[in-house]
PDB file of C-alpha atoms and ligand atoms in Angstrom:
ATOM      1  CA  MET A   1     -92.782 -29.474  -2.343  1.00 49.00           C
ATOM      2  CA  SER A   2     -91.261 -28.984  -5.809  1.00 51.00           C
ATOM      3  CA  PRO A   3     -89.536 -32.146  -7.091  1.00 64.00           C
ATOM      4  CA  ASN A   4     -85.807 -32.433  -6.383  1.00 74.00           C
ATOM      5  CA  PRO A   5     -84.811 -28.887  -5.549  1.00 86.00           C
ATOM      6  CA  PRO A   6     -81.101 -28.449  -6.267  1.00 92.00           C
ATOM      7  CA  PRO A   7     -78.717 -28.852  -3.320  1.00 97.00           C
ATOM      8  CA  VAL A   8     -78.319 -25.954  -0.937  1.00 98.00           C
ATOM      9  CA  ARG A   9     -74.794 -24.600  -1.436  1.00 98.00           C
ATOM     10  CA  VAL A  10     -72.966 -23.832   1.786  1.00 98.00           C
ATOM     11  CA  GLY A  11     -69.694 -21.909   1.988  1.00 98.00           C
ATOM     12  CA  HIS A  12     -67.823 -22.979   5.115  1.00 98.00           C
ATOM     13  CA  LEU A  13     -65.189 -20.332   5.820  1.00 98.00           C
ATOM     14  CA  TYR A  14     -61.937 -21.397   7.498  1.00 98.00           C
ATOM     15  CA  PRO A  15     -63.189 -24.760   8.801  1.00 97.00           C
ATOM     16  CA  GLU A  16     -59.749 -25.672  10.166  1.00 95.00           C
ATOM     17  CA  ARG A  17     -59.002 -22.468  12.064  1.00 94.00           C
ATOM     18  CA  MET A  18     -62.453 -21.343  13.162  1.00 95.00           C
ATOM     19  CA  ASN A  19     -63.813 -24.458  14.834  1.00 92.00           C
ATOM     20  CA  ILE A  20     -63.677 -23.920  18.561  1.00 91.00           C
ATOM     21  CA  TYR A  21     -66.166 -26.009  20.607  1.00 86.00           C
ATOM     22  CA  ALA A  22     -66.782 -28.149  17.514  1.00 88.00           C
ATOM     23  CA  ASP A  23     -68.601 -25.298  15.792  1.00 90.00           C
ATOM     24  CA  ARG A  24     -68.274 -27.402  12.658  1.00 92.00           C
ATOM     25  CA  GLY A  25     -71.137 -29.457  14.126  1.00 95.00           C
ATOM     26  CA  ASN A  26     -73.497 -26.745  12.917  1.00 97.00           C
ATOM     27  CA  ILE A  27     -72.759 -27.796   9.339  1.00 97.00           C
ATOM     28  CA  ALA A  28     -73.549 -31.432  10.176  1.00 97.00           C
ATOM     29  CA  VAL A  29     -76.910 -30.388  11.612  1.00 98.00           C
ATOM     30  CA  LEU A  30     -77.852 -28.391   8.518  1.00 98.00           C
ATOM     31  CA  ARG A  31     -76.941 -31.342   6.329  1.00 98.00           C
ATOM     32  CA  ARG A  32     -78.891 -33.919   8.336  1.00 98.00           C
ATOM     33  CA  ARG A  33     -81.994 -31.775   8.650  1.00 98.00           C
ATOM     34  CA  LEU A  34     -82.054 -31.421   4.869  1.00 98.00           C
ATOM     35  CA  GLU A  35     -81.393 -35.111   4.264  1.00 97.00           C
ATOM     36  CA  TRP A  36     -84.164 -36.160   6.647  1.00 97.00           C
ATOM     37  CA  ARG A  37     -86.477 -34.258   4.303  1.00 97.00           C
ATOM     38  CA  GLU A  38     -84.934 -35.727   1.161  1.00 96.00           C
ATOM     39  CA  LEU A  39     -83.183 -32.466   0.423  1.00 97.00           C
ATOM     40  CA  SER A  40     -79.435 -32.077   0.162  1.00 97.00           C
ATOM     41  CA  MET A  41     -76.545 -29.681   0.385  1.00 97.00           C
ATOM     42  CA  THR A  42     -73.026 -29.308  -0.909  1.00 98.00           C
ATOM     43  CA  VAL A  43     -70.267 -27.651   1.093  1.00 98.00           C
ATOM     44  CA  VAL A  44     -67.439 -25.550  -0.302  1.00 98.00           C
ATOM     45  CA  GLU A  45     -64.686 -25.314   2.294  1.00 98.00           C
ATOM     46  CA  VAL A  46     -62.825 -22.026   1.986  1.00 98.00           C
ATOM     47  CA  GLY A  47     -59.353 -21.918   3.490  1.00 97.00           C
ATOM     48  CA  PRO A  48     -56.688 -19.211   3.362  1.00 96.00           C
ATOM     49  CA  ALA A  49     -55.613 -20.215  -0.139  1.00 92.00           C
ATOM     50  CA  ASP A  50     -59.103 -20.248  -1.642  1.00 98.00           C
ATOM     51  CA  PRO A  51     -61.331 -17.532  -3.064  1.00 98.00           C
ATOM     52  CA  ILE A  52     -64.779 -17.102  -1.529  1.00 98.00           C
ATOM     53  CA  PRO A  53     -67.430 -18.135  -4.050  1.00 98.00           C
ATOM     54  CA  ASP A  54     -70.294 -15.688  -4.579  1.00 98.00           C
ATOM     55  CA  ASP A  55     -72.872 -18.336  -5.437  1.00 98.00           C
ATOM     56  CA  CYS A  56     -73.459 -20.006  -2.085  1.00 98.00           C
ATOM     57  CA  HIS A  57     -76.850 -19.834  -0.437  1.00 98.00           C
ATOM     58  CA  LEU A  58     -75.495 -19.932   3.097  1.00 98.00           C
ATOM     59  CA  TYR A  59     -72.079 -18.949   4.480  1.00 98.00           C
ATOM     60  CA  TYR A  60     -70.780 -20.062   7.830  1.00 98.00           C
ATOM     61  CA  LEU A  61     -67.875 -18.800   9.934  1.00 98.00           C
ATOM     62  CA  GLY A  62     -67.302 -20.469  13.309  1.00 97.00           C
ATOM     63  CA  GLY A  63     -65.490 -19.287  16.406  1.00 95.00           C
ATOM     64  CA  GLY A  64     -61.821 -19.129  17.259  1.00 93.00           C
ATOM     65  CA  GLN A  65     -59.596 -17.667  19.895  1.00 89.00           C
ATOM     66  CA  ASP A  66     -57.796 -14.390  19.256  1.00 91.00           C
ATOM     67  CA  ARG A  67     -54.794 -16.153  17.737  1.00 91.00           C
ATOM     68  CA  ASP A  68     -56.880 -18.071  15.185  1.00 93.00           C
ATOM     69  CA  GLN A  69     -58.982 -15.040  14.468  1.00 95.00           C
ATOM     70  CA  ALA A  70     -55.871 -12.944  13.826  1.00 94.00           C
ATOM     71  CA  MET A  71     -54.682 -15.532  11.316  1.00 94.00           C
ATOM     72  CA  VAL A  72     -57.835 -15.344   9.235  1.00 97.00           C
ATOM     73  CA  ALA A  73     -58.914 -11.696   9.674  1.00 97.00           C
ATOM     74  CA  ASP A  74     -56.623 -10.127   7.060  1.00 96.00           C
ATOM     75  CA  ASP A  75     -57.253 -12.896   4.565  1.00 97.00           C
ATOM     76  CA  LEU A  76     -61.009 -12.581   5.024  1.00 98.00           C
ATOM     77  CA  ALA A  77     -60.962  -8.788   4.759  1.00 97.00           C
ATOM     78  CA  ARG A  78     -58.936  -9.035   1.530  1.00 97.00           C
ATOM     79  CA  LYS A  79     -61.291 -11.391  -0.240  1.00 98.00           C
ATOM     80  CA  ALA A  80     -64.712 -10.684   1.267  1.00 98.00           C
ATOM     81  CA  ASP A  81     -66.285  -8.916  -1.731  1.00 98.00           C
ATOM     82  CA  PRO A  82     -68.020 -12.009  -3.158  1.00 98.00           C
ATOM     83  CA  LEU A  83     -69.441 -12.700   0.296  1.00 98.00           C
ATOM     84  CA  ARG A  84     -70.661  -9.104   0.585  1.00 98.00           C
ATOM     85  CA  ARG A  85     -72.279  -9.383  -2.860  1.00 98.00           C
ATOM     86  CA  ALA A  86     -74.040 -12.626  -1.955  1.00 98.00           C
ATOM     87  CA  ALA A  87     -75.221 -11.224   1.386  1.00 98.00           C
ATOM     88  CA  ALA A  88     -76.541  -8.084  -0.320  1.00 98.00           C
ATOM     89  CA  GLN A  89     -78.598 -10.324  -2.606  1.00 98.00           C
ATOM     90  CA  GLY A  90     -80.068 -12.246   0.304  1.00 98.00           C
ATOM     91  CA  ALA A  91     -77.710 -15.145   0.992  1.00 98.00           C
ATOM     92  CA  VAL A  92     -77.705 -16.366   4.584  1.00 98.00           C
ATOM     93  CA  VAL A  93     -74.597 -15.673   6.665  1.00 98.00           C
ATOM     94  CA  LEU A  94     -74.026 -17.113  10.139  1.00 98.00           C
ATOM     95  CA  GLY A  95     -71.045 -16.169  12.286  1.00 98.00           C
ATOM     96  CA  VAL A  96     -70.361 -17.642  15.715  1.00 97.00           C
ATOM     97  CA  CYS A  97     -68.292 -15.886  18.393  1.00 97.00           C
ATOM     98  CA  GLY A  98     -64.955 -15.002  16.755  1.00 97.00           C
ATOM     99  CA  GLY A  99     -66.752 -15.391  13.418  1.00 98.00           C
ATOM    100  CA  TYR A 100     -69.513 -13.065  14.611  1.00 98.00           C
ATOM    101  CA  GLN A 101     -66.924 -10.486  15.628  1.00 98.00           C
ATOM    102  CA  LEU A 102     -65.354 -10.622  12.149  1.00 98.00           C
ATOM    103  CA  LEU A 103     -68.742 -10.103  10.476  1.00 98.00           C
ATOM    104  CA  GLY A 104     -68.845  -6.751  12.261  1.00 98.00           C
ATOM    105  CA  HIS A 105     -66.576  -3.757  11.765  1.00 98.00           C
ATOM    106  CA  GLY A 106     -63.731  -5.282  13.704  1.00 98.00           C
ATOM    107  CA  TYR A 107     -62.353  -6.646  16.928  1.00 98.00           C
ATOM    108  CA  THR A 108     -59.801  -5.031  19.220  1.00 98.00           C
ATOM    109  CA  SER A 109     -58.205  -7.991  20.944  1.00 94.00           C
ATOM    110  CA  THR A 110     -56.869  -8.366  24.479  1.00 91.00           C
ATOM    111  CA  ASP A 111     -53.400  -7.242  23.395  1.00 92.00           C
ATOM    112  CA  GLY A 112     -54.809  -4.102  21.781  1.00 94.00           C
ATOM    113  CA  ARG A 113     -54.425  -5.328  18.232  1.00 95.00           C
ATOM    114  CA  ARG A 114     -57.175  -4.292  15.847  1.00 98.00           C
ATOM    115  CA  LEU A 115     -58.510  -7.028  13.573  1.00 97.00           C
ATOM    116  CA  ALA A 116     -60.535  -5.776  10.645  1.00 97.00           C
ATOM    117  CA  GLY A 117     -64.032  -7.149  10.187  1.00 98.00           C
ATOM    118  CA  ILE A 118     -65.983  -7.134   6.951  1.00 98.00           C
ATOM    119  CA  GLY A 119     -68.851  -4.881   7.988  1.00 98.00           C
ATOM    120  CA  LEU A 120     -71.766  -7.165   7.205  1.00 98.00           C
ATOM    121  CA  LEU A 121     -73.089  -6.370  10.658  1.00 99.00           C
ATOM    122  CA  ASP A 122     -73.128  -2.882  12.169  1.00 98.00           C
ATOM    123  CA  ALA A 123     -71.368  -4.119  15.285  1.00 99.00           C
ATOM    124  CA  ASP A 124     -68.002  -3.484  16.871  1.00 98.00           C
ATOM    125  CA  THR A 125     -66.117  -5.487  19.470  1.00 98.00           C
ATOM    126  CA  THR A 126     -63.442  -4.699  22.010  1.00 98.00           C
ATOM    127  CA  ALA A 127     -61.977  -7.234  24.426  1.00 98.00           C
ATOM    128  CA  GLY A 128     -62.661  -6.562  28.073  1.00 97.00           C
ATOM    129  CA  ASP A 129     -60.391  -7.532  30.933  1.00 95.00           C
ATOM    130  CA  SER A 130     -62.462 -10.548  31.953  1.00 97.00           C
ATOM    131  CA  ARG A 131     -64.048 -13.346  29.999  1.00 97.00           C
ATOM    132  CA  LEU A 132     -67.794 -13.792  29.736  1.00 98.00           C
ATOM    133  CA  ILE A 133     -68.279 -17.516  30.202  1.00 97.00           C
ATOM    134  CA  GLY A 134     -71.181 -19.855  30.823  1.00 96.00           C
ATOM    135  CA  ASP A 135     -74.483 -21.275  29.672  1.00 95.00           C
ATOM    136  CA  VAL A 136     -76.890 -18.902  27.997  1.00 97.00           C
ATOM    137  CA  VAL A 137     -80.637 -18.896  27.549  1.00 97.00           C
ATOM    138  CA  MET A 138     -82.157 -16.208  25.373  1.00 98.00           C
ATOM    139  CA  GLU A 139     -85.406 -15.340  23.685  1.00 98.00           C
ATOM    140  CA  ALA A 140     -84.585 -14.902  20.014  1.00 98.00           C
ATOM    141  CA  THR A 141     -86.981 -13.354  17.533  1.00 95.00           C
ATOM    142  CA  LEU A 142     -86.686 -14.169  13.831  1.00 96.00           C
ATOM    143  CA  ASP A 143     -89.353 -13.815  11.163  1.00 93.00           C
ATOM    144  CA  GLY A 144     -91.671 -12.471  13.859  1.00 92.00           C
ATOM    145  CA  ARG A 145     -91.438 -15.700  15.895  1.00 94.00           C
ATOM    146  CA  THR A 146     -89.864 -15.756  19.345  1.00 96.00           C
ATOM    147  CA  ASP A 147     -88.099 -18.939  20.388  1.00 95.00           C
ATOM    148  CA  THR A 148     -85.896 -19.887  23.299  1.00 97.00           C
ATOM    149  CA  VAL A 149     -82.309 -20.438  22.137  1.00 97.00           C
ATOM    150  CA  VAL A 150     -79.681 -22.052  24.361  1.00 97.00           C
ATOM    151  CA  GLY A 151     -75.909 -22.333  24.123  1.00 96.00           C
ATOM    152  CA  TYR A 152     -72.590 -21.688  25.754  1.00 96.00           C
ATOM    153  CA  GLU A 153     -70.522 -18.516  25.598  1.00 97.00           C
ATOM    154  CA  ASN A 154     -66.825 -17.907  26.240  1.00 97.00           C
ATOM    155  CA  HIS A 155     -65.499 -14.608  24.987  1.00 97.00           C
ATOM    156  CA  ALA A 156     -63.445 -11.640  26.025  1.00 97.00           C
ATOM    157  CA  GLY A 157     -65.065  -9.444  23.400  1.00 98.00           C
ATOM    158  CA  ARG A 158     -67.748  -6.931  24.285  1.00 98.00           C
ATOM    159  CA  THR A 159     -69.875  -6.287  21.235  1.00 98.00           C
ATOM    160  CA  HIS A 160     -71.936  -3.150  20.776  1.00 98.00           C
ATOM    161  CA  LEU A 161     -74.451  -2.828  17.980  1.00 98.00           C
ATOM    162  CA  GLY A 162     -75.074   0.190  15.783  1.00 98.00           C
ATOM    163  CA  ALA A 163     -78.397   1.220  14.278  1.00 98.00           C
ATOM    164  CA  GLY A 164     -77.913  -1.049  11.255  1.00 98.00           C
ATOM    165  CA  CYS A 165     -78.728  -4.285  13.046  1.00 98.00           C
ATOM    166  CA  THR A 166     -80.781  -5.561  15.954  1.00 98.00           C
ATOM    167  CA  PRO A 167     -79.897  -8.080  18.654  1.00 98.00           C
ATOM    168  CA  LEU A 168     -80.743 -11.666  17.802  1.00 98.00           C
ATOM    169  CA  GLY A 169     -82.235 -12.081  21.251  1.00 98.00           C
ATOM    170  CA  ARG A 170     -82.540 -10.966  24.844  1.00 98.00           C
ATOM    171  CA  VAL A 171     -80.615 -12.972  27.413  1.00 98.00           C
ATOM    172  CA  ARG A 172     -82.507 -14.565  30.269  1.00 96.00           C
ATOM    173  CA  ARG A 173     -79.359 -16.264  31.605  1.00 96.00           C
ATOM    174  CA  GLY A 174     -75.813 -15.417  30.666  1.00 97.00           C
ATOM    175  CA  HIS A 175     -73.957 -12.348  29.453  1.00 98.00           C
ATOM    176  CA  GLY A 176     -74.663 -11.957  25.747  1.00 98.00           C
ATOM    177  CA  ASN A 177     -73.057  -9.262  23.615  1.00 98.00           C
ATOM    178  CA  ASN A 178     -71.428  -7.230  26.355  1.00 98.00           C
ATOM    179  CA  GLY A 179     -72.762  -8.269  29.747  1.00 98.00           C
ATOM    180  CA  SER A 180     -74.612  -5.017  30.208  1.00 97.00           C
ATOM    181  CA  ASP A 181     -77.377  -4.272  27.696  1.00 98.00           C
ATOM    182  CA  GLY A 182     -79.136  -7.657  27.697  1.00 98.00           C
ATOM    183  CA  GLY A 183     -78.738  -8.189  23.961  1.00 98.00           C
ATOM    184  CA  GLU A 184     -77.256 -11.301  22.386  1.00 98.00           C
ATOM    185  CA  GLY A 185     -76.039 -11.599  18.833  1.00 98.00           C
ATOM    186  CA  ALA A 186     -77.044  -9.479  15.879  1.00 98.00           C
ATOM    187  CA  VAL A 187     -79.287  -9.737  12.841  1.00 98.00           C
ATOM    188  CA  ALA A 188     -79.433  -7.690   9.665  1.00 98.00           C
ATOM    189  CA  GLY A 189     -81.623  -9.251   7.004  1.00 98.00           C
ATOM    190  CA  ARG A 190     -80.354 -12.809   6.683  1.00 98.00           C
ATOM    191  CA  VAL A 191     -76.960 -12.060   8.225  1.00 98.00           C
ATOM    192  CA  LEU A 192     -76.779 -13.354  11.746  1.00 98.00           C
ATOM    193  CA  GLY A 193     -74.104 -13.385  14.426  1.00 98.00           C
ATOM    194  CA  THR A 194     -74.150 -14.958  17.873  1.00 98.00           C
ATOM    195  CA  TYR A 195     -71.809 -15.784  20.716  1.00 98.00           C
ATOM    196  CA  LEU A 196     -73.467 -19.138  21.282  1.00 97.00           C
ATOM    197  CA  HIS A 197     -71.477 -22.305  20.848  1.00 93.00           C
ATOM    198  CA  GLY A 198     -72.600 -25.716  21.840  1.00 82.00           C
ATOM    199  CA  PRO A 199     -72.431 -26.089  18.881  1.00 91.00           C
ATOM    200  CA  LEU A 200     -75.441 -23.840  18.399  1.00 96.00           C
ATOM    201  CA  LEU A 201     -77.730 -25.725  16.041  1.00 97.00           C
ATOM    202  CA  PRO A 202     -78.048 -29.272  17.505  1.00 96.00           C
ATOM    203  CA  LYS A 203     -79.879 -27.901  20.547  1.00 96.00           C
ATOM    204  CA  ASN A 204     -81.820 -25.265  18.632  1.00 97.00           C
ATOM    205  CA  PRO A 205     -83.586 -27.057  15.784  1.00 97.00           C
ATOM    206  CA  GLY A 206     -86.038 -24.202  15.205  1.00 97.00           C
ATOM    207  CA  LEU A 207     -83.154 -21.861  14.509  1.00 98.00           C
ATOM    208  CA  ALA A 208     -81.539 -24.429  12.205  1.00 98.00           C
ATOM    209  CA  ASP A 209     -84.785 -24.677  10.236  1.00 97.00           C
ATOM    210  CA  THR A 210     -85.146 -20.913   9.976  1.00 97.00           C
ATOM    211  CA  LEU A 211     -81.670 -20.718   8.426  1.00 98.00           C
ATOM    212  CA  LEU A 212     -82.489 -23.574   6.045  1.00 98.00           C
ATOM    213  CA  ALA A 213     -85.793 -21.994   5.035  1.00 97.00           C
ATOM    214  CA  TRP A 214     -83.975 -18.728   4.291  1.00 98.00           C
ATOM    215  CA  ALA A 215     -81.286 -20.522   2.285  1.00 98.00           C
ATOM    216  CA  LEU A 216     -83.881 -22.453   0.275  1.00 97.00           C
ATOM    217  CA  ALA A 217     -85.847 -19.280  -0.400  1.00 96.00           C
ATOM    218  CA  TYR A 218     -82.678 -17.531  -1.578  1.00 97.00           C
ATOM    219  CA  ALA A 219     -81.831 -20.561  -3.719  1.00 97.00           C
ATOM    220  CA  GLY A 220     -85.156 -20.090  -5.501  1.00 95.00           C
ATOM    221  CA  SER A 221     -86.683 -23.281  -4.086  1.00 91.00           C
ATOM    222  CA  PRO A 222     -88.824 -22.143  -1.183  1.00 89.00           C
ATOM    223  CA  VAL A 223     -89.898 -25.296   0.580  1.00 89.00           C
ATOM    224  CA  GLU A 224     -92.329 -25.885   3.404  1.00 90.00           C
ATOM    225  CA  LEU A 225     -89.993 -27.758   5.754  1.00 94.00           C
ATOM    226  CA  THR A 226     -91.815 -30.788   7.094  1.00 94.00           C
ATOM    227  CA  PRO A 227     -91.678 -31.111  10.895  1.00 96.00           C
ATOM    228  CA  LEU A 228     -89.113 -33.621  12.180  1.00 97.00           C
ATOM    229  CA  ASP A 229     -89.105 -35.792  15.262  1.00 96.00           C
ATOM    230  CA  ASP A 230     -87.012 -33.469  17.421  1.00 96.00           C
ATOM    231  CA  HIS A 231     -87.435 -35.180  20.781  1.00 94.00           C
ATOM    232  CA  LEU A 232     -83.666 -35.667  21.234  1.00 95.00           C
ATOM    233  CA  GLU A 233     -82.950 -32.099  20.217  1.00 94.00           C
ATOM    234  CA  ARG A 234     -85.635 -30.845  22.587  1.00 94.00           C
ATOM    235  CA  ALA A 235     -84.204 -32.956  25.421  1.00 94.00           C
ATOM    236  CA  ALA A 236     -80.704 -31.517  24.812  1.00 93.00           C
ATOM    237  CA  HIS A 237     -82.213 -28.041  24.712  1.00 93.00           C
ATOM    238  CA  ALA A 238     -83.979 -28.637  28.030  1.00 94.00           C
ATOM    239  CA  VAL A 239     -80.794 -29.916  29.695  1.00 92.00           C
ATOM    240  CA  ALA A 240     -78.866 -26.827  28.568  1.00 91.00           C
ATOM    241  CA  ALA A 241     -81.657 -24.522  29.770  1.00 92.00           C
ATOM    242  CA  THR A 242     -81.788 -26.241  33.160  1.00 92.00           C
ATOM    243  CA  ARG A 243     -78.017 -26.096  33.531  1.00 89.00           C
ATOM    244  CA  ALA A 244     -78.053 -22.377  32.710  1.00 89.00           C
ATOM    245  CA  GLY A 245     -80.761 -21.888  35.299  1.00 85.00           C
ATOM    246  CA  ARG A 246     -78.641 -23.540  37.977  1.00 77.00           C
ATOM    247  CA  ARG A 247     -75.653 -21.305  37.328  1.00 62.00           C
ATOM    248  CA  ARG A 248     -77.172 -18.250  38.882  1.00 51.00           C
TER     249      ARG A 248
HETATM  250  N1  LIG B 301     -61.454 -14.146  20.450  1.00 64.83           N
HETATM  251  C1  LIG B 301     -62.759 -13.854  20.769  1.00 64.83           C
HETATM  252  C2  LIG B 301     -63.019 -13.440  22.209  1.00 64.83           C
HETATM  253  O1  LIG B 301     -62.500 -14.011  23.158  1.00 64.83           O
HETATM  254  C3  LIG B 301     -63.637 -15.006  20.311  1.00 64.83           C
HETATM  255  C4  LIG B 301     -63.610 -16.219  21.188  1.00 64.83           C
HETATM  256  C5  LIG B 301     -64.362 -17.382  20.616  1.00 64.83           C
HETATM  257  O2  LIG B 301     -64.612 -17.503  19.408  1.00 64.83           O
HETATM  258  N2  LIG B 301     -64.674 -18.313  21.491  1.00 64.83           N
HETATM  259  O3  LIG B 301     -63.762 -12.525  22.392  1.00 64.83           O
END
């Protein structure tokens, strides 16, 4: 490990509005998993009044209901260029649920209103007339490794992917992107969207480490992440998987 790599810079977009199901907890997990390895991160919180910096290594946009999403969508679309630049250079971007929808081309909400997305993912979302709710278990493949990822979904949106991205995973339990094609989430390079809350990362430490490894590589300090004692995380993962199994 190179001595004292500089902190990973994280851009947390709309932390106040887009924080349903404590999605903010994903940031806490990234921070702790770095600190446990004597690495560190700094967080720039970007609200409606702030520009999006183009020098972050990882950007994060959590979930929100239609009302919250509507309040940030225009603002995000107006000022997304630095984020697009960073993503094009290889920065990591993670969007959850409403955040995932806004990383795509757009979201047509339950009342028929069209919210613009920023087109980082070739995905489009339209609300259906029921909500897709419940525990999810999926097999997610990243960097050629397939891992079980668990979480909780609650969305009206049905997301369909274009040719420019691939699903993050295949659902074993739950609905995923649209309840019909078996796909969950989307990946294009290091841009990743998912419907899974929980929050996502506490119960999926492998996924958290993949994102950190990508961010460190992009930051120019590729680091072999030392294994951590993840017995609590694995126990939480197992509980969520069992609960999902019981739902059907
Ligand atoms: N408004 C979106 C939907 O219901 C996102 C919901 C969410 O982020 N939980 O599809």
